Short mmCIF file of C-alpha atoms in Angstrom, two decimals:
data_model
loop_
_atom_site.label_atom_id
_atom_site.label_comp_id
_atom_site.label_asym_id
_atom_site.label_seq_id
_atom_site.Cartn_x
_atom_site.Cartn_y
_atom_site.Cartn_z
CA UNK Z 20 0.00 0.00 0.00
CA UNK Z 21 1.09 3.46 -0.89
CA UNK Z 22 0.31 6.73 1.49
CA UNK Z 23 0.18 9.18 -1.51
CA UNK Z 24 0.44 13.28 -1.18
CA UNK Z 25 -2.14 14.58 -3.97
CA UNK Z 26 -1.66 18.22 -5.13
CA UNK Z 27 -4.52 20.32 -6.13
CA UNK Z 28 -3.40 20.18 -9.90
CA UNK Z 29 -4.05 16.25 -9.72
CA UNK Z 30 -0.24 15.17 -9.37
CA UNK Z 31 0.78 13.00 -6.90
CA UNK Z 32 4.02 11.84 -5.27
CA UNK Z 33 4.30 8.63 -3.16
CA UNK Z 34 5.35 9.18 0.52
CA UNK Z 35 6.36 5.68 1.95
CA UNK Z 36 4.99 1.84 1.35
CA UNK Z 37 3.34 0.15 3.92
CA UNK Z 38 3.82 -3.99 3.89
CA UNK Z 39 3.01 -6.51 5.95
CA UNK Z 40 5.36 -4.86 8.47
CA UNK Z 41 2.77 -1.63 9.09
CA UNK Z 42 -0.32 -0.60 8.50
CA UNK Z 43 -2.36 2.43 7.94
CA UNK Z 44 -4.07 4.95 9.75
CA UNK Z 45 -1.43 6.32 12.00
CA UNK Z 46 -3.81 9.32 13.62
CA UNK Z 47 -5.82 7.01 14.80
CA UNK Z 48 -3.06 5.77 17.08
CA UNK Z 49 -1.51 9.63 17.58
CA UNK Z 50 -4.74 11.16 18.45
CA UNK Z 51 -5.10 13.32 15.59
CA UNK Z 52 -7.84 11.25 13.74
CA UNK Z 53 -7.16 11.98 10.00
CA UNK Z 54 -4.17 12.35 8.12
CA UNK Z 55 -3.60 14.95 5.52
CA UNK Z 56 -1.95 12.44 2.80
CA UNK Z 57 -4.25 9.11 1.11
CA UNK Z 58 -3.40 5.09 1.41
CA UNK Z 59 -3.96 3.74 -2.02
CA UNK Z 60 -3.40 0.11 -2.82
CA UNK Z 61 -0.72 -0.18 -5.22
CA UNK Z 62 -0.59 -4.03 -5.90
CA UNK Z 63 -2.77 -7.36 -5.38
CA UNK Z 64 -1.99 -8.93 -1.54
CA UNK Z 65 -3.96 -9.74 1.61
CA UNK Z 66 -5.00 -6.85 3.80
CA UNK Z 67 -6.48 -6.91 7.39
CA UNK Z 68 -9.03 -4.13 8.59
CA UNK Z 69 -10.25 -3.59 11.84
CA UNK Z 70 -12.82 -1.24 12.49
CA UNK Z 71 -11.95 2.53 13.65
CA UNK Z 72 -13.89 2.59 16.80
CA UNK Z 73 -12.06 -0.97 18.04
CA UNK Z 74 -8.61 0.49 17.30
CA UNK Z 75 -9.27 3.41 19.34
CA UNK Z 76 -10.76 1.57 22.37
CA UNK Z 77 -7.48 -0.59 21.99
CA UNK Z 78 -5.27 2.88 22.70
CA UNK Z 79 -7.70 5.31 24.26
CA UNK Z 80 -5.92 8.77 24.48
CA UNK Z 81 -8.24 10.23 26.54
CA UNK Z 82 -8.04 7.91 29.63
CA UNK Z 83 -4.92 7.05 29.17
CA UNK Z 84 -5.78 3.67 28.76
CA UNK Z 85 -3.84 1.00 26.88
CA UNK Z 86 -5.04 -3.13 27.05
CA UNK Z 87 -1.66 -3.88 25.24
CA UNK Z 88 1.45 -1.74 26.41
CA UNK Z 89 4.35 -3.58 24.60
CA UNK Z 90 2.02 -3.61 21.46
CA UNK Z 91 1.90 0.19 21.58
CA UNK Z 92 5.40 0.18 21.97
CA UNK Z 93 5.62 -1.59 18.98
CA UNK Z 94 3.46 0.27 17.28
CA UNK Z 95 4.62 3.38 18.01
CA UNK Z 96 8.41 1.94 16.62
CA UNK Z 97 6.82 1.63 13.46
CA UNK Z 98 5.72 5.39 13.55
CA UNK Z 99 9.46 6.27 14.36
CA UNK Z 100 10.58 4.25 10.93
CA UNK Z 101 7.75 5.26 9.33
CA UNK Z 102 9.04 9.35 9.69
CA UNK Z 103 12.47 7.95 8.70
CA UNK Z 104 10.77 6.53 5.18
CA UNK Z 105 8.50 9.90 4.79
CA UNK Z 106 11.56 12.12 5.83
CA UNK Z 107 14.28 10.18 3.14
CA UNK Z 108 11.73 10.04 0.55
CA UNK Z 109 11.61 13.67 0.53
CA UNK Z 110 15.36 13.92 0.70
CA UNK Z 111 15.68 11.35 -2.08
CA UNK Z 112 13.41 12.93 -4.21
CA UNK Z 113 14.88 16.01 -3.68
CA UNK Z 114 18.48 15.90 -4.51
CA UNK Z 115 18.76 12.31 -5.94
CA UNK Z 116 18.95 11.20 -9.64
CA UNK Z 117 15.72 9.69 -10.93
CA UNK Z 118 17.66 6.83 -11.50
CA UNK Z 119 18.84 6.33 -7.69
CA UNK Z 120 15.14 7.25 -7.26
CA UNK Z 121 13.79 4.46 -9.13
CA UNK Z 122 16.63 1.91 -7.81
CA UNK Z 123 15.45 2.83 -3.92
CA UNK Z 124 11.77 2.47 -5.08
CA UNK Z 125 12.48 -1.02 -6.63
CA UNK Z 126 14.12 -2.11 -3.13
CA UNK Z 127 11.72 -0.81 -1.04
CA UNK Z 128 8.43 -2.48 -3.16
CA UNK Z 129 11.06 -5.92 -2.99
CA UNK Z 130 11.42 -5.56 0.99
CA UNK Z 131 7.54 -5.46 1.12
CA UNK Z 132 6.83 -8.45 -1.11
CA UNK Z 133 7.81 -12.03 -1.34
CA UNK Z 134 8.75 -11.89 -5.02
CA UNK Z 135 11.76 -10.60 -7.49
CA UNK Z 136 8.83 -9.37 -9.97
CA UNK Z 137 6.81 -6.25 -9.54
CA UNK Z 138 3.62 -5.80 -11.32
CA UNK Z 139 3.61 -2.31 -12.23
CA UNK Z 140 3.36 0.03 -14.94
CA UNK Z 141 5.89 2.80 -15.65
CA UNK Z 142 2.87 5.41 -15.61
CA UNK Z 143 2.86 4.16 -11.87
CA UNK Z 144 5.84 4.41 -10.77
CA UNK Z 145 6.44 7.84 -12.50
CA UNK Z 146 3.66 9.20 -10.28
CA UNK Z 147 4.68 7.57 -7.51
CA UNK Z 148 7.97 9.19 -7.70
CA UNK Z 149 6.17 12.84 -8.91
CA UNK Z 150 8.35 12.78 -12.11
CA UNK Z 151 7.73 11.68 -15.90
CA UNK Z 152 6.99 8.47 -17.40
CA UNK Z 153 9.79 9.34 -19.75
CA UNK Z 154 12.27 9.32 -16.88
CA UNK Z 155 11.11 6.15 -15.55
CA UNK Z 156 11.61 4.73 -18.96
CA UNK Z 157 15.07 6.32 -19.48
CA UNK Z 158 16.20 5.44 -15.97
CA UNK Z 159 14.62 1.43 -16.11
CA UNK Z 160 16.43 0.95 -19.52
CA UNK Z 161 19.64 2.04 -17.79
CA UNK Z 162 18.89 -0.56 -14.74
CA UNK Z 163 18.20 -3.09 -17.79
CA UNK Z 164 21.08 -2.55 -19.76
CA UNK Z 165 23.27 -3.26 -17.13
CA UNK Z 166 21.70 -6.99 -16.44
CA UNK Z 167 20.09 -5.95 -13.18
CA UNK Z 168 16.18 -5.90 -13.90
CA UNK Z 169 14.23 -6.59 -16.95
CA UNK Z 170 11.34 -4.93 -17.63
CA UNK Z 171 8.24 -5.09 -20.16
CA UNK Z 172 4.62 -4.03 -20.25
CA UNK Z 173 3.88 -3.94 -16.83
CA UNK Z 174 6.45 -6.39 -15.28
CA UNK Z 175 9.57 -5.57 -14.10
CA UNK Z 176 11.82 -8.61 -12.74
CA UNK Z 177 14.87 -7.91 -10.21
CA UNK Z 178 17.68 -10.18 -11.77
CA UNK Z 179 20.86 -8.40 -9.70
CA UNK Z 180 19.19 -7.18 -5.67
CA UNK Z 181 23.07 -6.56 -4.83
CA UNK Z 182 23.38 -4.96 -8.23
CA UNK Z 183 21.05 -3.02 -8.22
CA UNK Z 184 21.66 -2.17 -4.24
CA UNK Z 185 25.43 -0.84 -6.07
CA UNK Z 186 23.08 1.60 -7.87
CA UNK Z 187 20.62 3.45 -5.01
CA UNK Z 188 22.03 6.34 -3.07
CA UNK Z 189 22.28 6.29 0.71
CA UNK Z 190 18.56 6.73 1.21
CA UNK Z 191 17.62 2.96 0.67
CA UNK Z 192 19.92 2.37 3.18
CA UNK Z 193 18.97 5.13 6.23
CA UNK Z 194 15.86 3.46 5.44
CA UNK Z 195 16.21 -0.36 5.69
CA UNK Z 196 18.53 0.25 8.83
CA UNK Z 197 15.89 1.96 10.78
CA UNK Z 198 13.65 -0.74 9.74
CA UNK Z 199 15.80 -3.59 11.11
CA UNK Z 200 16.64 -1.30 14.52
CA UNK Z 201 12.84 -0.94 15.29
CA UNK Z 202 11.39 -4.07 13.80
CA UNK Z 203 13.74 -6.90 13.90
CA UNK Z 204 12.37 -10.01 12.29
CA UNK Z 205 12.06 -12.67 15.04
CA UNK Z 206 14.46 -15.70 13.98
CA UNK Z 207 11.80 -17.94 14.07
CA UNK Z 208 10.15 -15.98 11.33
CA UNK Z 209 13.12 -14.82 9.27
CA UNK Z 210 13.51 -18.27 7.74
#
C-alpha cells in the first residue's frame, strides 16, 4: 500500500509503502484522527481491517488507557521508521537522480513483497515518484542494460538485488537500517 500526497493540480508523489510490516491509519493511534496524505493500494496482496472505533478503544488517548502496552510500543516503533521513510523520501526525491530514485523504489516495493517481480506500470511508478513516465523509462532501460532488472509491459523482474543495491544512493539504506533497529524479524520468522 502506498500513502500518496495529492496536489490540487491532480499530481501525486508517493510518501512511503506500507507492507506486511505496518499498517495504515497512524492518527488514529496519535490522536489526531485523520491524516492529511491518502493510502492507495498499489498491488494485489492480503490486507487486514479492523474497524476505527475498536482500534481506538485498543489505545484510548483520553483515559490514558492501553489493554496492550508492549504492542503500543511496537506500534509506536513503526511510527518512528515510518518518519524515517517519509523524511528520506523527501530527501531522495529532492536531490537524488531519478535513476537512484527508481533503484530505492524497486528495493523498497522488494522488501515489502515475497517476489523478485513487480507488477507495475511505468505510468505508476512515475507518479509515484512525482516525475515523468519518460524518466522512468530512461532510468529502467539504464537498470536493464546493465543486467540488473528486466522490464516489459507492466512487469519488471529484479535479476541483480546486490546490483542493483550498487546503484541506489544512501537513502535505501537510512531506510532499511531503521527498519531492522525498530522491527527486527524474530528468527523464528526470518527463515
Amino acid at each position: 500500500m502506498s500513502k500518496v500526497n495529492l496536489i490540487e493540480d491532480g499530481t501525486s508523489s508517493e510518501l512511503a509503502l506500507v507492507g506486511n510490516e505496518g499498517f495504515v491509519g497512524l492518527g488514529l493511534l496519535t490522536g489526531g484522527g485523520t491524516m492529511t496524505h491518502q493510502a492507495m493500494v498499489s498491488r494485489g496482496g492480503f490486507s487486514y481491517r479492523l474497524r476505527r472505533q475498536l482500534f481506538i478503544h485498543e489505545f484510548d488517548h483520553r483515559s490514558g488507557h492501553c489493554n496492550d502496552p508492549v504492542f503500543l510500543q511496537l506500534l509506536l516503533r513503526y511510527v518512528q521508521a515510518m518518519i524515517t521513510q517519509i523524511a528520506q523520501t523527501a530527501a531522495c526525491n529532492r536531490h537524488h537522480s531519478i535513476y537512484q530514485q527508481l533503484s530505492r523504489w524497486l528495493l523498497v516495493n522488494l522488501d515489502r513483497q515475497s517476489s523478485e517481480e513487480l507488477i507495475v506500470t511505468q505510468d505508476h511508478i512515475a507518479s509515484m515518484l512525482g516525475v515523468r513516465r519518460e524518466s522512468v523509462t530512461e532510468a529502467a532501460g539504464k537498470l536493464q542494460q546493465k543486467g540488473l532488472i528486466t522490464y516489459s509491459r507492466g512487469h519488471i523482474r529484479v535479476l541483480s538485488r546486490p546490483g542493483l543495491e550498487s546503484q541506489v544512493c544512501e537513502c535505501y539504506n537510512v531506510v532499511k537500517t531503521e527498519y531492522d533497529r525498530l522491527l527486527p524479524i524474530p528468527a523464528d520468522m526470518a527463515a
